[in-house]
């Protein structure tokens, strides 16, 4: 390849904010783009969502959301955002102080994760769970949210799961969508 074209191509990539080889860290730190934004080199992928109790209006349920933070993500996971996408007015408030998180390594070992701030957006009902310290790549991360009760309406509820890398200007990544299905029992129905 002609050296002139290589130099011109690298110049264009640098101008438009592409990642340059010298900007990649040798350890698991976020990839830093030319504008100071940090991003995952290989983004996390959503794996699963489930609830421990799928009956409408029941207490003592935990909603679990799991994503895979690949070894070659090249960025620790700073936080997860779990945002309902439908039927939000039927959802019940969370017991924020009972939020849990753990990481599973490739060998199957599970470690409880320390949490920083856990915050609910009053308008969107999105829950942001911050990890302190951030989670290193190469693990599956699960967050458990405890509602005061399950939703009032039996239906399928969709939650968007977003991964946020460590850094001052992180570029969030939508990892996927989880679905929780709640049913209403005949004995829960109110008859006139």
Short mmCIF file of C-alpha atoms in Angstrom, two decimals:
data_model
loop_
_atom_site.label_atom_id
_atom_site.label_comp_id
_atom_site.label_asym_id
_atom_site.label_seq_id
_atom_site.Cartn_x
_atom_site.Cartn_y
_atom_site.Cartn_z
CA UNK A 1 0.00 0.00 0.00
CA UNK A 2 1.29 3.44 -0.86
CA UNK A 3 2.56 5.29 2.27
CA UNK A 4 0.83 8.47 1.08
CA UNK A 5 -2.62 6.80 1.08
CA UNK A 6 -1.97 5.17 4.45
CA UNK A 7 -1.04 8.52 6.02
CA UNK A 8 -4.07 10.19 4.43
CA UNK A 9 -6.38 7.41 5.68
CA UNK A 10 -5.03 7.64 9.23
CA UNK A 11 -5.48 11.39 9.13
CA UNK A 12 -9.12 11.04 8.08
CA UNK A 13 -9.79 8.46 10.78
CA UNK A 14 -8.27 10.70 13.45
CA UNK A 15 -10.24 13.70 12.20
CA UNK A 16 -13.58 11.89 12.43
CA UNK A 17 -13.02 10.47 15.89
CA UNK A 18 -11.96 6.90 15.13
CA UNK A 19 -9.95 4.91 17.64
CA UNK A 20 -6.23 4.93 16.92
CA UNK A 21 -4.03 1.98 17.95
CA UNK A 22 -2.02 4.17 20.35
CA UNK A 23 -5.24 5.14 22.16
CA UNK A 24 -5.98 1.56 23.21
CA UNK A 25 -4.95 0.76 26.75
CA UNK A 26 -2.93 -2.33 27.57
CA UNK A 27 -5.19 -3.00 30.57
CA UNK A 28 -8.98 -3.10 30.84
CA UNK A 29 -9.75 0.58 30.51
CA UNK A 30 -12.31 2.16 28.27
CA UNK A 31 -11.34 2.91 24.70
CA UNK A 32 -11.01 6.68 24.41
CA UNK A 33 -12.12 8.32 21.19
CA UNK A 34 -10.55 11.48 19.79
CA UNK A 35 -13.24 13.68 21.40
CA UNK A 36 -12.68 12.19 24.90
CA UNK A 37 -15.66 9.85 24.73
CA UNK A 38 -15.11 6.35 26.15
CA UNK A 39 -16.69 3.28 24.57
CA UNK A 40 -16.67 -0.51 24.60
CA UNK A 41 -14.41 -2.06 21.97
CA UNK A 42 -16.75 -5.09 21.89
CA UNK A 43 -20.05 -4.14 23.56
CA UNK A 44 -21.88 -6.21 26.18
CA UNK A 45 -24.84 -8.30 25.07
CA UNK A 46 -28.10 -8.81 26.96
CA UNK A 47 -28.63 -12.47 27.92
CA UNK A 48 -31.74 -12.93 30.04
CA UNK A 49 -34.49 -11.44 32.20
CA UNK A 50 -36.67 -13.34 34.65
CA UNK A 51 -38.75 -12.81 37.75
CA UNK A 52 -39.00 -14.99 40.85
CA UNK A 53 -42.78 -14.44 40.98
CA UNK A 54 -44.89 -13.92 37.86
CA UNK A 55 -48.31 -13.23 39.39
CA UNK A 56 -49.74 -9.72 39.10
CA UNK A 57 -49.80 -7.65 42.32
CA UNK A 58 -47.83 -10.23 44.33
CA UNK A 59 -45.12 -9.22 46.78
CA UNK A 60 -41.61 -10.60 47.27
CA UNK A 61 -40.55 -10.77 43.63
CA UNK A 62 -37.11 -9.97 42.27
CA UNK A 63 -36.54 -9.03 38.63
CA UNK A 64 -33.16 -10.24 37.34
CA UNK A 65 -31.42 -8.81 34.26
CA UNK A 66 -28.19 -10.40 32.98
CA UNK A 67 -25.68 -9.23 30.40
CA UNK A 68 -22.41 -10.62 29.14
CA UNK A 69 -19.38 -8.32 29.37
CA UNK A 70 -16.93 -10.02 26.97
CA UNK A 71 -13.25 -10.39 27.74
CA UNK A 72 -12.37 -8.20 24.75
CA UNK A 73 -14.78 -5.38 25.69
CA UNK A 74 -11.65 -3.42 26.64
CA UNK A 75 -13.71 -1.33 29.08
CA UNK A 76 -15.01 -1.98 32.58
CA UNK A 77 -18.77 -1.72 33.13
CA UNK A 78 -19.54 1.41 35.18
CA UNK A 79 -23.32 1.06 35.31
CA UNK A 80 -26.45 -0.59 33.91
CA UNK A 81 -29.66 1.22 33.06
CA UNK A 82 -32.87 -0.82 33.13
CA UNK A 83 -35.69 1.15 31.53
CA UNK A 84 -39.31 -0.01 31.07
CA UNK A 85 -40.58 0.47 27.53
CA UNK A 86 -44.31 -0.14 27.91
CA UNK A 87 -47.15 -0.13 30.44
CA UNK A 88 -45.07 1.98 32.85
CA UNK A 89 -48.11 3.27 34.75
CA UNK A 90 -48.82 -0.30 35.96
CA UNK A 91 -45.35 -0.80 37.44
CA UNK A 92 -44.88 -0.45 41.18
CA UNK A 93 -42.01 1.46 42.87
CA UNK A 94 -38.77 -0.40 43.59
CA UNK A 95 -37.18 -0.99 46.97
CA UNK A 96 -33.94 0.67 45.89
CA UNK A 97 -32.08 -0.25 49.08
CA UNK A 98 -32.70 -3.96 48.30
CA UNK A 99 -31.07 -3.89 44.85
CA UNK A 100 -28.52 -6.69 44.40
CA UNK A 101 -25.87 -7.49 41.80
CA UNK A 102 -23.43 -10.30 41.19
CA UNK A 103 -20.92 -11.36 38.56
CA UNK A 104 -20.39 -14.86 37.18
CA UNK A 105 -16.98 -15.81 35.83
CA UNK A 106 -16.32 -18.38 33.10
CA UNK A 107 -15.54 -21.01 35.77
CA UNK A 108 -19.05 -20.57 37.24
CA UNK A 109 -17.99 -18.71 40.38
CA UNK A 110 -20.42 -15.98 41.49
CA UNK A 111 -19.29 -12.88 43.32
CA UNK A 112 -21.54 -10.26 44.87
CA UNK A 113 -20.83 -6.82 43.43
CA UNK A 114 -20.55 -3.65 45.47
CA UNK A 115 -22.99 -0.98 44.34
CA UNK A 116 -22.60 2.76 44.24
CA UNK A 117 -25.67 4.90 43.59
CA UNK A 118 -28.93 3.27 42.54
CA UNK A 119 -31.24 5.92 41.09
CA UNK A 120 -34.76 5.87 39.61
CA UNK A 121 -35.77 8.49 37.05
CA UNK A 122 -39.22 9.67 38.15
CA UNK A 123 -40.32 10.46 34.59
CA UNK A 124 -39.20 7.31 32.76
CA UNK A 125 -38.93 4.90 35.72
CA UNK A 126 -35.51 3.86 34.41
CA UNK A 127 -33.23 2.48 37.12
CA UNK A 128 -29.50 3.26 36.93
CA UNK A 129 -27.34 0.85 38.93
CA UNK A 130 -23.73 1.99 39.43
CA UNK A 131 -21.00 -0.51 40.24
CA UNK A 132 -18.29 0.51 42.70
CA UNK A 133 -15.72 -0.43 41.57
CA UNK A 134 -16.62 -0.91 37.88
CA UNK A 135 -16.90 -4.54 36.71
CA UNK A 136 -13.92 -5.93 34.78
CA UNK A 137 -14.50 -7.53 31.35
CA UNK A 138 -14.90 -11.29 31.02
CA UNK A 139 -17.91 -11.73 33.30
CA UNK A 140 -21.67 -12.06 33.20
CA UNK A 141 -23.31 -9.36 35.29
CA UNK A 142 -26.75 -9.77 36.88
CA UNK A 143 -28.76 -7.04 38.59
CA UNK A 144 -31.78 -7.85 40.76
CA UNK A 145 -34.49 -5.23 41.33
CA UNK A 146 -37.10 -5.64 44.09
CA UNK A 147 -40.48 -3.98 43.44
CA UNK A 148 -42.89 -3.28 46.29
CA UNK A 149 -45.35 -5.43 44.31
CA UNK A 150 -45.62 -6.87 40.84
CA UNK A 151 -47.52 -4.79 38.24
CA UNK A 152 -51.28 -4.40 38.62
CA UNK A 153 -51.97 -5.66 35.11
CA UNK A 154 -51.10 -9.15 33.88
CA UNK A 155 -49.17 -8.57 30.64
CA UNK A 156 -45.73 -8.72 29.02
CA UNK A 157 -43.48 -5.87 30.14
CA UNK A 158 -40.45 -4.91 28.05
CA UNK A 159 -37.28 -3.45 29.61
CA UNK A 160 -34.35 -1.93 27.68
CA UNK A 161 -30.98 -2.80 29.23
CA UNK A 162 -28.18 -0.31 28.56
CA UNK A 163 -24.51 -0.79 29.47
CA UNK A 164 -22.35 2.21 30.36
CA UNK A 165 -18.52 1.97 30.24
CA UNK A 166 -16.22 3.59 32.75
CA UNK A 167 -15.15 7.14 31.89
CA UNK A 168 -15.99 10.83 32.18
CA UNK A 169 -17.82 10.92 28.83
CA UNK A 170 -19.13 7.36 28.37
CA UNK A 171 -20.87 6.24 25.21
CA UNK A 172 -23.74 4.05 26.40
CA UNK A 173 -24.62 0.85 24.54
CA UNK A 174 -28.11 -0.66 24.33
CA UNK A 175 -27.31 -4.29 25.15
CA UNK A 176 -30.80 -5.62 24.43
CA UNK A 177 -34.37 -5.93 25.67
CA UNK A 178 -35.76 -8.21 28.37
CA UNK A 179 -39.36 -9.31 28.74
CA UNK A 180 -41.11 -10.15 31.97
CA UNK A 181 -44.54 -11.79 31.72
CA UNK A 182 -47.05 -11.49 34.55
CA UNK A 183 -50.33 -13.40 34.82
CA UNK A 184 -53.44 -12.73 36.81
CA UNK A 185 -54.94 -15.61 38.78
CA UNK A 186 -58.71 -16.17 38.92
CA UNK A 187 -58.59 -15.64 42.68
CA UNK A 188 -56.99 -12.20 42.09
CA UNK A 189 -59.98 -11.01 40.06
CA UNK A 190 -62.45 -8.68 41.64
CA UNK A 191 -66.04 -9.72 41.08
CA UNK A 192 -69.01 -7.32 41.54
#
